[in-house]
mmCIF file of C-alpha atoms in Angstrom:
data_model
loop_
_atom_site.group_PDB
_atom_site.id
_atom_site.type_symbol
_atom_site.label_atom_id
_atom_site.label_comp_id
_atom_site.label_asym_id
_atom_site.label_seq_id
_atom_site.Cartn_x
_atom_site.Cartn_y
_atom_site.Cartn_z
ATOM 1 C CA MET A 84 -12.569 -28.515 -0.327
ATOM 2 C CA THR A 85 -15.495 -28.862 2.216
ATOM 3 C CA GLU A 86 -19.255 -30.177 1.376
ATOM 4 C CA LYS A 87 -21.351 -27.563 2.469
ATOM 5 C CA SER A 88 -25.096 -27.456 2.429
ATOM 6 C CA THR A 89 -27.472 -23.894 2.754
ATOM 7 C CA GLU A 90 -30.819 -24.137 4.226
ATOM 8 C CA ILE A 91 -33.731 -21.423 4.264
ATOM 9 C CA VAL A 92 -35.638 -21.463 7.359
ATOM 10 C CA VAL A 93 -38.628 -19.088 7.560
ATOM 11 C CA SER A 94 -40.163 -18.336 11.051
ATOM 12 C CA SER A 95 -42.953 -20.469 11.513
ATOM 13 C CA VAL A 96 -44.453 -17.975 14.302
ATOM 14 C CA ASP A 97 -45.249 -14.028 14.416
ATOM 15 C CA GLY A 98 -44.157 -11.845 17.302
ATOM 16 C CA GLU A 99 -40.857 -10.235 19.085
ATOM 17 C CA LEU A 100 -38.209 -10.829 16.989
ATOM 18 C CA VAL A 101 -36.842 -13.311 20.280
ATOM 19 C CA VAL A 102 -39.459 -16.080 19.514
ATOM 20 C CA GLN A 103 -39.246 -15.253 15.977
ATOM 21 C CA CYS A 104 -35.159 -16.518 16.539
ATOM 22 C CA ARG A 105 -35.705 -19.146 19.063
ATOM 23 C CA ASP A 106 -38.472 -20.516 16.351
ATOM 24 C CA ILE A 107 -35.413 -20.705 13.577
ATOM 25 C CA LEU A 108 -32.931 -22.297 15.984
ATOM 26 C CA GLY A 109 -35.115 -25.156 17.188
ATOM 27 C CA ARG A 110 -36.123 -26.421 13.775
ATOM 28 C CA ILE A 111 -31.829 -26.470 12.516
ATOM 29 C CA ASP A 112 -30.763 -29.857 11.705
ATOM 30 C CA ASN A 113 -28.413 -30.902 14.444
ATOM 31 C CA GLU A 114 -27.024 -33.701 11.908
ATOM 32 C CA TYR A 115 -24.342 -31.342 10.684
ATOM 33 C CA VAL A 116 -21.959 -28.534 12.216
ATOM 34 C CA VAL A 117 -23.613 -24.894 11.883
ATOM 35 C CA ILE A 118 -21.165 -22.554 10.951
ATOM 36 C CA SER A 119 -22.784 -19.831 9.676
ATOM 37 C CA ILE A 120 -26.329 -18.341 10.314
ATOM 38 C CA VAL A 121 -27.466 -15.385 8.058
ATOM 39 C CA TYR A 122 -30.543 -13.547 8.713
ATOM 40 C CA PHE A 123 -32.910 -11.230 6.710
ATOM 41 C CA PHE A 124 -35.868 -9.061 8.931
ATOM 42 C CA ALA A 125 -36.694 -5.554 8.335
ATOM 43 C CA ALA A 126 -34.945 -2.483 10.109
ATOM 44 C CA GLU A 127 -36.175 0.954 9.699
ATOM 45 C CA GLY A 128 -32.965 3.302 10.293
ATOM 46 C CA THR A 129 -29.511 2.542 12.240
ATOM 47 C CA PRO A 130 -30.626 2.287 15.978
ATOM 48 C CA ALA A 131 -33.310 -0.488 15.115
ATOM 49 C CA TYR A 132 -30.577 -2.290 13.240
ATOM 50 C CA LYS A 133 -28.243 -2.419 15.673
ATOM 51 C CA THR A 134 -30.893 -3.457 18.611
ATOM 52 C CA ASN A 135 -32.161 -6.257 15.955
ATOM 53 C CA ASP A 136 -28.072 -7.170 15.600
ATOM 54 C CA ARG A 137 -27.635 -7.641 19.267
ATOM 55 C CA ILE A 138 -30.800 -9.501 19.873
ATOM 56 C CA LEU A 139 -29.891 -12.216 17.192
ATOM 57 C CA HIS A 140 -26.227 -12.583 17.904
ATOM 58 C CA SER A 141 -27.515 -13.201 21.836
ATOM 59 C CA VAL A 142 -29.864 -15.407 21.026
ATOM 60 C CA THR A 143 -27.505 -17.585 18.385
ATOM 61 C CA THR A 144 -25.105 -17.603 20.572
ATOM 62 C CA THR A 145 -26.366 -18.558 23.530
ATOM 63 C CA PHE A 146 -28.239 -21.790 21.519
ATOM 64 C CA PHE A 147 -24.883 -23.340 20.565
ATOM 65 C CA THR A 148 -22.155 -24.755 22.644
ATOM 66 C CA GLU A 149 -20.074 -23.982 19.080
ATOM 67 C CA ARG A 150 -21.122 -20.752 18.022
ATOM 68 C CA PRO A 151 -22.001 -19.907 13.952
ATOM 69 C CA MET A 152 -20.717 -16.641 12.539
ATOM 70 C CA VAL A 153 -24.222 -14.909 12.616
ATOM 71 C CA SER A 154 -24.746 -12.170 10.186
ATOM 72 C CA TYR A 155 -27.758 -9.622 9.498
ATOM 73 C CA VAL A 156 -29.115 -8.086 6.939
ATOM 74 C CA ALA A 157 -31.738 -5.333 6.687
ATOM 75 C CA GLN A 158 -34.290 -6.360 4.155
ATOM 76 C CA ARG A 159 -37.528 -7.312 4.443
ATOM 77 C CA PRO A 160 -38.791 -10.925 3.692
ATOM 78 C CA MET A 161 -41.828 -11.422 1.395
ATOM 79 C CA ASP A 162 -44.094 -12.542 4.562
ATOM 80 C CA GLY A 163 -42.437 -10.123 6.813
ATOM 81 C CA ARG A 164 -41.197 -12.875 9.548
ATOM 82 C CA LEU A 165 -37.482 -13.824 9.976
ATOM 83 C CA VAL A 166 -35.509 -15.761 7.902
ATOM 84 C CA ALA A 167 -32.300 -17.343 8.390
ATOM 85 C CA GLU A 168 -29.956 -18.683 6.084
ATOM 86 C CA VAL A 169 -28.177 -21.777 7.741
ATOM 87 C CA THR A 170 -24.983 -23.217 6.535
ATOM 88 C CA TYR A 171 -23.458 -26.811 7.570
ATOM 89 C CA LEU A 172 -20.364 -28.371 7.071
ATOM 90 C CA LYS A 173 -21.109 -31.764 5.938
ATOM 91 C CA GLY A 174 -17.590 -32.596 5.509
ATOM 92 C CA GLY A 175 -14.755 -33.472 7.915
ATOM 93 C CA ALA A 176 -12.888 -30.369 8.474
ATOM 94 C CA GLU A 177 -10.520 -28.477 11.476
ATOM 95 C CA ILE A 178 -12.571 -25.605 12.061
ATOM 96 C CA GLU A 179 -10.530 -21.872 13.625
ATOM 97 C CA ARG A 180 -12.693 -20.188 14.995
ATOM 98 C CA ASN A 181 -12.579 -16.342 15.198
ATOM 99 C CA ASP A 182 -14.039 -13.377 16.029
ATOM 100 C CA ASP A 183 -15.586 -12.688 12.772
ATOM 101 C CA TYR A 184 -14.170 -15.560 10.682
ATOM 102 C CA PHE A 185 -13.902 -19.190 10.320
ATOM 103 C CA VAL A 186 -11.026 -21.044 8.472
ATOM 104 C CA LEU A 187 -11.640 -24.331 7.215
ATOM 105 C CA ARG A 188 -8.935 -27.061 7.160
ATOM 106 C CA SER A 189 -8.996 -29.687 5.013
ATOM 107 C CA ASP A 190 -6.795 -32.068 2.374
ATOM 108 C CA GLY A 191 -4.343 -29.478 2.151
ATOM 109 C CA CYS A 192 -7.246 -26.473 1.085
ATOM 110 C CA LEU A 193 -8.188 -23.523 3.270
ATOM 111 C CA GLU A 194 -11.196 -21.779 3.083
ATOM 112 C CA LEU A 195 -11.790 -19.052 5.311
ATOM 113 C CA LEU A 196 -15.248 -17.339 5.392
ATOM 114 C CA THR A 197 -16.262 -13.915 7.299
ATOM 115 C CA GLN A 198 -19.165 -12.964 8.925
ATOM 116 C CA GLY A 199 -21.036 -9.949 7.691
ATOM 117 C CA ILE A 200 -18.334 -7.270 8.340
ATOM 118 C CA HIS A 201 -19.443 -3.496 9.114
ATOM 119 C CA PHE A 202 -19.243 -0.115 11.257
ATOM 120 C CA PRO A 203 -22.462 1.179 10.562
ATOM 121 C CA SER A 204 -22.122 4.249 12.551
ATOM 122 C CA ASP A 205 -18.273 5.258 11.188
ATOM 123 C CA GLY A 206 -18.806 8.043 8.670
ATOM 124 C CA ASP A 207 -20.614 7.970 5.159
ATOM 125 C CA ILE A 208 -20.598 4.488 2.641
ATOM 126 C CA GLY A 209 -17.480 5.517 1.838
ATOM 127 C CA GLU A 210 -15.637 5.773 4.761
ATOM 128 C CA GLN A 211 -17.680 2.433 5.974
ATOM 129 C CA SER A 212 -16.300 1.005 3.021
ATOM 130 C CA ALA A 213 -12.943 1.653 3.237
ATOM 131 C CA LYS A 214 -12.970 0.523 6.579
ATOM 132 C CA VAL A 215 -14.680 -2.622 6.038
ATOM 133 C CA PHE A 216 -12.358 -3.694 3.338
ATOM 134 C CA GLY A 217 -9.488 -2.385 5.988
ATOM 135 C CA ARG A 218 -10.479 -5.239 8.402
ATOM 136 C CA ILE A 219 -11.029 -7.757 5.589
ATOM 137 C CA ARG A 220 -7.752 -7.158 4.510
ATOM 138 C CA ASP A 221 -6.476 -8.179 7.981
ATOM 139 C CA ILE A 222 -8.179 -10.846 8.565
ATOM 140 C CA LEU A 223 -6.854 -12.304 4.932
ATOM 141 C CA GLY A 224 -3.439 -11.519 5.891
ATOM 142 C CA ALA A 225 -3.965 -13.289 9.458
ATOM 143 C CA GLY A 226 -4.621 -16.383 7.753
ATOM 144 C CA THR A 227 -2.311 -15.744 4.913
ATOM 145 C CA PHE A 228 -4.826 -15.546 2.386
ATOM 146 C CA ALA A 229 -4.582 -13.556 -0.353
ATOM 147 C CA VAL A 230 -6.775 -10.675 -1.681
ATOM 148 C CA SER A 231 -7.067 -12.820 -4.833
ATOM 149 C CA ASP A 232 -8.320 -15.793 -3.078
ATOM 150 C CA ILE A 233 -11.674 -14.198 -2.537
ATOM 151 C CA VAL A 234 -14.000 -16.083 -4.408
ATOM 152 C CA ARG A 235 -17.311 -15.339 -3.480
ATOM 153 C CA GLN A 236 -18.609 -11.570 -1.941
ATOM 154 C CA TRP A 237 -21.515 -10.561 -1.008
ATOM 155 C CA ASN A 238 -21.792 -6.352 -0.111
ATOM 156 C CA TYR A 239 -24.956 -4.796 0.801
ATOM 157 C CA ILE A 240 -25.082 -1.082 0.638
ATOM 158 C CA ASP A 241 -27.466 1.081 2.742
ATOM 159 C CA HIS A 242 -29.741 3.087 0.082
ATOM 160 C CA ILE A 243 -27.425 2.075 -2.173
ATOM 161 C CA THR A 244 -28.858 4.640 -5.509
ATOM 162 C CA ALA A 245 -28.834 7.608 -2.795
ATOM 163 C CA VAL A 246 -26.775 10.348 -3.430
ATOM 164 C CA ASN A 247 -24.943 12.155 -0.931
ATOM 165 C CA GLY A 248 -22.646 15.315 -2.345
ATOM 166 C CA GLY A 249 -23.177 14.991 -5.644
ATOM 167 C CA ILE A 250 -21.850 10.895 -5.654
ATOM 168 C CA GLN A 251 -24.077 7.932 -4.824
ATOM 169 C CA ASN A 252 -23.287 5.324 -2.590
ATOM 170 C CA TYR A 253 -22.480 2.473 -4.779
ATOM 171 C CA GLN A 254 -20.171 4.590 -6.571
ATOM 172 C CA LEU A 255 -18.662 5.423 -3.488
ATOM 173 C CA PHE A 256 -18.486 2.005 -2.655
ATOM 174 C CA ASN A 257 -17.250 0.347 -5.765
ATOM 175 C CA ASP A 258 -14.256 3.141 -5.641
ATOM 176 C CA ALA A 259 -13.220 1.771 -2.460
ATOM 177 C CA ARG A 260 -13.601 -1.806 -3.427
ATOM 178 C CA SER A 261 -11.496 -1.467 -6.326
ATOM 179 C CA ASP A 262 -8.705 0.564 -4.073
ATOM 180 C CA PHE A 263 -9.194 -2.867 -1.861
ATOM 181 C CA TYR A 264 -8.269 -4.676 -4.906
ATOM 182 C CA ALA A 265 -5.659 -2.540 -6.531
ATOM 183 C CA THR A 266 -2.565 -4.613 -5.567
ATOM 184 C CA ALA A 267 -3.559 -7.837 -5.720
ATOM 185 C CA ASP A 268 -3.782 -10.018 -8.555
ATOM 186 C CA TRP A 269 -6.543 -10.812 -11.050
ATOM 187 C CA SER A 270 -5.377 -11.907 -13.886
ATOM 188 C CA ASN A 271 -7.945 -15.060 -12.256
ATOM 189 C CA GLY A 272 -11.216 -13.311 -12.936
ATOM 190 C CA TYR A 273 -12.563 -11.082 -9.978
ATOM 191 C CA PRO A 274 -14.935 -12.862 -7.407
ATOM 192 C CA ALA A 275 -18.163 -13.280 -8.518
ATOM 193 C CA ALA A 276 -20.048 -10.808 -6.018
ATOM 194 C CA THR A 277 -23.760 -9.766 -5.258
ATOM 195 C CA GLY A 278 -24.194 -5.524 -4.575
ATOM 196 C CA ILE A 279 -27.309 -4.818 -3.163
ATOM 197 C CA GLY A 280 -28.919 -2.403 -1.337
ATOM 198 C CA CYS A 281 -30.432 -2.869 2.313
ATOM 199 C CA ASP A 282 -32.870 -0.262 5.035
ATOM 200 C CA ALA A 283 -29.871 0.167 7.575
ATOM 201 C CA GLY A 284 -26.852 -0.594 8.625
ATOM 202 C CA GLY A 285 -24.445 0.742 6.516
ATOM 203 C CA VAL A 286 -22.036 -1.268 4.837
ATOM 204 C CA MET A 287 -21.862 -4.620 4.845
ATOM 205 C CA VAL A 288 -19.520 -7.068 3.319
ATOM 206 C CA MET A 289 -19.251 -11.142 3.651
ATOM 207 C CA VAL A 290 -16.423 -12.840 1.941
ATOM 208 C CA TYR A 291 -15.448 -16.319 1.102
ATOM 209 C CA ALA A 292 -11.693 -17.224 0.199
ATOM 210 C CA VAL A 293 -9.807 -20.221 -0.864
ATOM 211 C CA LYS A 294 -6.659 -21.882 -1.183
ATOM 212 C CA GLY A 295 -4.694 -24.771 -2.010
ATOM 213 C CA SER A 296 -8.063 -26.436 -3.636
ATOM 214 C CA LYS A 297 -7.249 -29.077 -6.121
ATOM 215 C CA GLY A 298 -10.349 -28.287 -8.538
ATOM 216 C CA VAL A 299 -11.021 -25.929 -11.222
ATOM 217 C CA ASP A 300 -11.164 -21.918 -9.963
ATOM 218 C CA CYS A 301 -12.417 -19.624 -13.071
ATOM 219 C CA PRO A 302 -14.846 -16.839 -13.612
ATOM 220 C CA ILE A 303 -17.849 -17.588 -16.173
ATOM 221 C CA ASP A 304 -18.779 -14.902 -18.386
ATOM 222 C CA ASN A 305 -22.778 -14.776 -19.593
ATOM 223 C CA PRO A 306 -23.139 -14.822 -23.305
ATOM 224 C CA LEU A 307 -25.733 -12.013 -23.272
ATOM 225 C CA GLN A 308 -23.834 -9.597 -21.150
ATOM 226 C CA ILE A 309 -20.525 -7.565 -20.861
ATOM 227 C CA PRO A 310 -18.453 -7.998 -17.667
ATOM 228 C CA ALA A 311 -19.062 -5.501 -15.442
ATOM 229 C CA HIS A 312 -15.385 -4.642 -15.107
ATOM 230 C CA LYS A 313 -15.810 -3.546 -18.612
ATOM 231 C CA TYR A 314 -18.528 -1.350 -18.490
ATOM 232 C CA SER A 315 -18.543 1.829 -20.420
ATOM 233 C CA GLY A 316 -18.401 5.728 -18.714
ATOM 234 C CA LYS A 317 -22.108 5.699 -19.417
ATOM 235 C CA VAL A 318 -23.414 3.287 -17.296
ATOM 236 C CA LEU A 319 -21.406 4.525 -14.090
ATOM 237 C CA ALA A 320 -23.400 7.220 -11.336
ATOM 238 C CA SER A 321 -21.827 10.332 -11.618
ATOM 239 C CA GLY A 322 -18.972 11.392 -9.703
ATOM 240 C CA LYS A 323 -15.300 11.712 -8.957
ATOM 241 C CA GLU A 324 -14.009 11.414 -12.454
ATOM 242 C CA ILE A 325 -10.390 10.259 -10.612
ATOM 243 C CA VAL A 326 -12.058 7.635 -8.982
ATOM 244 C CA ARG A 327 -15.267 6.427 -11.100
ATOM 245 C CA THR A 328 -14.925 3.043 -11.376
ATOM 246 C CA THR A 329 -16.530 -0.200 -12.298
ATOM 247 C CA PRO A 330 -17.716 -2.547 -10.184
ATOM 248 C CA LYS A 331 -14.983 -5.284 -10.220
ATOM 249 C CA PHE A 332 -16.870 -8.683 -10.208
ATOM 250 C CA GLU A 333 -17.146 -11.555 -12.289
ATOM 251 C CA ARG A 334 -21.359 -12.978 -13.441
ATOM 252 C CA GLY A 335 -20.370 -16.020 -11.901
ATOM 253 C CA ARG A 336 -17.337 -18.370 -10.883
ATOM 254 C CA LEU A 337 -16.696 -22.257 -11.080
ATOM 255 C CA LEU A 338 -14.693 -23.760 -7.897
ATOM 256 C CA GLY A 339 -14.507 -27.553 -8.096
ATOM 257 C CA ASN A 340 -18.051 -28.384 -9.405
ATOM 258 C CA VAL A 341 -20.046 -25.712 -7.524
ATOM 259 C CA VAL A 342 -20.998 -22.555 -9.283
ATOM 260 C CA PHE A 343 -21.863 -19.220 -7.389
ATOM 261 C CA VAL A 344 -24.229 -16.926 -9.590
ATOM 262 C CA SER A 345 -23.452 -13.514 -9.151
ATOM 263 C CA GLY A 346 -26.393 -10.866 -8.706
ATOM 264 C CA THR A 347 -27.976 -10.578 -11.758
ATOM 265 C CA ALA A 348 -30.481 -8.214 -13.135
ATOM 266 C CA ALA A 349 -32.505 -8.104 -16.265
ATOM 267 C CA ILE A 350 -29.073 -6.527 -18.008
ATOM 268 C CA LYS A 351 -28.546 -7.328 -21.786
ATOM 269 C CA GLY A 352 -25.077 -6.282 -22.877
ATOM 270 C CA GLU A 353 -24.691 -3.088 -20.381
ATOM 271 C CA ASN A 354 -28.240 -1.593 -21.154
ATOM 272 C CA SER A 355 -30.797 -1.655 -18.650
ATOM 273 C CA GLU A 356 -33.520 0.591 -20.465
ATOM 274 C CA LEU A 357 -36.196 -2.088 -19.604
ATOM 275 C CA SER A 358 -39.902 -2.098 -19.183
ATOM 276 C CA ASP A 359 -41.411 -0.799 -15.742
ATOM 277 C CA ASP A 360 -43.399 -4.019 -15.255
ATOM 278 C CA ALA A 361 -42.062 -6.401 -13.331
ATOM 279 C CA ARG A 362 -43.160 -9.803 -14.704
ATOM 280 C CA VAL A 363 -41.517 -9.048 -17.930
ATOM 281 C CA GLN A 364 -38.076 -7.978 -15.787
ATOM 282 C CA ALA A 365 -38.832 -11.282 -13.627
ATOM 283 C CA ASP A 366 -38.357 -13.452 -17.362
ATOM 284 C CA GLU A 367 -35.619 -11.573 -18.801
ATOM 285 C CA ALA A 368 -33.387 -11.738 -15.367
ATOM 286 C CA ILE A 369 -34.285 -15.627 -15.488
ATOM 287 C CA ASP A 370 -33.008 -16.237 -19.389
ATOM 288 C CA VAL A 371 -30.090 -14.067 -19.100
ATOM 289 C CA VAL A 372 -29.131 -16.583 -15.477
ATOM 290 C CA GLU A 373 -30.275 -19.384 -18.053
ATOM 291 C CA HIS A 374 -27.582 -18.609 -20.600
ATOM 292 C CA LEU A 375 -24.932 -18.347 -17.551
ATOM 293 C CA VAL A 376 -25.417 -21.594 -15.997
ATOM 294 C CA GLU A 377 -25.610 -23.544 -19.740
ATOM 295 C CA PRO A 378 -23.365 -26.322 -18.805
ATOM 296 C CA SER A 379 -21.532 -25.645 -22.047
ATOM 297 C CA ASN A 380 -21.212 -22.243 -20.820
ATOM 298 C CA ILE A 381 -19.800 -23.241 -17.632
ATOM 299 C CA SER A 382 -17.232 -25.645 -18.927
ATOM 300 C CA GLN A 383 -16.505 -27.892 -21.113
ATOM 301 C CA ASP A 384 -16.870 -31.466 -19.448
ATOM 302 C CA CYS A 385 -20.072 -29.796 -17.611
ATOM 303 C CA SER A 386 -22.612 -32.186 -18.553
ATOM 304 C CA GLY A 387 -25.501 -30.984 -16.403
ATOM 305 C CA PHE A 388 -26.761 -28.026 -13.697
ATOM 306 C CA ARG A 389 -28.421 -27.839 -11.313
ATOM 307 C CA LEU A 390 -29.408 -24.771 -9.185
ATOM 308 C CA ASP A 391 -29.020 -25.562 -5.069
ATOM 309 C CA LEU A 392 -30.876 -21.984 -3.676
ATOM 310 C CA ILE A 393 -31.845 -18.815 -5.393
ATOM 311 C CA ARG A 394 -32.099 -15.465 -3.931
ATOM 312 C CA VAL A 395 -34.540 -13.060 -5.247
ATOM 313 C CA TYR A 396 -34.483 -9.219 -4.605
ATOM 314 C CA VAL A 397 -37.502 -7.191 -5.662
ATOM 315 C CA ARG A 398 -37.247 -3.500 -4.976
ATOM 316 C CA ARG A 399 -41.230 -2.939 -4.916
ATOM 317 C CA SER A 400 -43.093 -4.796 -2.653
ATOM 318 C CA LYS A 401 -46.193 -3.698 -4.860
ATOM 319 C CA ASP A 402 -44.483 -6.707 -7.295
ATOM 320 C CA MET A 403 -43.562 -9.386 -5.005
ATOM 321 C CA LYS A 404 -46.406 -11.423 -5.441
ATOM 322 C CA ILE A 405 -46.287 -10.915 -9.632
ATOM 323 C CA VAL A 406 -42.400 -12.208 -9.184
ATOM 324 C CA ARG A 407 -42.731 -14.899 -6.776
ATOM 325 C CA ASP A 408 -45.232 -16.317 -9.292
ATOM 326 C CA VAL A 409 -42.677 -16.030 -12.457
ATOM 327 C CA PHE A 410 -39.905 -17.740 -10.412
ATOM 328 C CA THR A 411 -42.026 -20.527 -8.722
ATOM 329 C CA ALA A 412 -43.399 -21.835 -11.960
ATOM 330 C CA HIS A 413 -39.996 -21.405 -13.837
ATOM 331 C CA PHE A 414 -37.996 -23.014 -11.025
ATOM 332 C CA GLY A 415 -40.208 -25.454 -9.724
ATOM 333 C CA ASN A 416 -39.307 -26.958 -6.136
ATOM 334 C CA ILE A 417 -36.010 -25.148 -6.326
ATOM 335 C CA PRO A 418 -35.896 -23.231 -2.528
ATOM 336 C CA ILE A 419 -36.081 -19.522 -3.118
ATOM 337 C CA HIS A 420 -36.377 -16.818 -0.848
ATOM 338 C CA PHE A 421 -37.911 -12.731 -1.974
ATOM 339 C CA LEU A 422 -36.572 -10.361 -0.424
ATOM 340 C CA THR A 423 -37.408 -6.581 -0.635
ATOM 341 C CA ALA A 424 -34.232 -4.033 -1.440
ATOM 342 C CA ASP A 425 -32.797 -1.487 -3.321
ATOM 343 C CA ILE A 426 -31.395 -2.406 -7.152
ATOM 344 C CA CYS A 427 -28.234 -0.505 -8.214
ATOM 345 C CA ARG A 428 -29.642 1.269 -10.714
ATOM 346 C CA PRO A 429 -33.340 3.400 -10.343
ATOM 347 C CA GLU A 430 -34.827 1.331 -13.345
ATOM 348 C CA LEU A 431 -34.159 -2.403 -12.133
ATOM 349 C CA LEU A 432 -37.065 -3.712 -10.591
ATOM 350 C CA LEU A 433 -35.837 -7.035 -9.543
ATOM 351 C CA GLU A 434 -32.378 -8.638 -8.955
ATOM 352 C CA LEU A 435 -31.628 -12.696 -8.358
ATOM 353 C CA GLU A 436 -28.191 -14.703 -7.105
ATOM 354 C CA GLY A 437 -27.782 -18.066 -6.410
ATOM 355 C CA ILE A 438 -25.585 -21.547 -5.821
ATOM 356 C CA GLY A 439 -25.354 -24.605 -7.658
ATOM 357 C CA HIS A 440 -23.531 -27.524 -9.073
ATOM 358 C CA CYS A 441 -22.442 -28.852 -11.696
ATOM 359 C CA ASP A 442 -22.278 -32.330 -12.831
ATOM 360 C CA ARG A 443 -19.516 -33.622 -14.881
#
């Protein structure tokens, strides 16, 4: 498996999106190969999202001789300026570049990374989700990957808690994901995943799949939480009973010495009857994550753990400063960026995800 790192780069200037994008690109480290850039910026409605998406793709593509994958998520960063997560390939590998996915080959290991797969004008959330997963199935097949080779997945759902025709958007997405997963063998656990809201752009999914890795590959349960794929019916949004399916992801996943921390809120067991105080929820969510990444919970031979990067999604912009203060006080110098986004349950005020490494 190749060595990679991800850097958070925030525009240092205000102004038009083109200007902010060029500012970010001008400050990217050129020591390593850039394989992926995920941009975060506000958008009001699908037309604005599509315009921003075209700008970001165009500016980025013209900047590089060998283009990275480019994705754009319609979430407002804390200070309003464009934010990018830039992923560098630090180890040697053969890179196969395709339109919407890359394959990395090294030492008998194959890694597949997609950019954001989306079809924002093609039907409702359920129809878009089915089309997105159809494209991902084709991508995996072209690279001879199985669906169950997916180890990490990011899912962005436009207005995730909105209800249309009596069915919540997140439930429509979960049903489509369940259909996509139905033919795969998940005896080694589901991917680590985040399912989070966005302001525009419909449904977008990014996946990271691996096969041929010589290291450990296993799910990580959280002792404080029921696995999401084992939720009881009482926590699922109302909808068509015959397709009322659970969110199929693991709380975390260990791949070699890399730990993927899934989207995590202050849920204990499967309960989210929580305080409406953002500071309380922030403390609770951090407590949940700390239990997940306790070295003894990750694996028997994990002697230590460090987080390399954290994303925090905050539902209400008025809570942003409070949440930021709690997280920066707890995590110190770990790179964190804060985004305004809807969470999968209306009572949840924030969610976090991250990536880290365990020591052996």
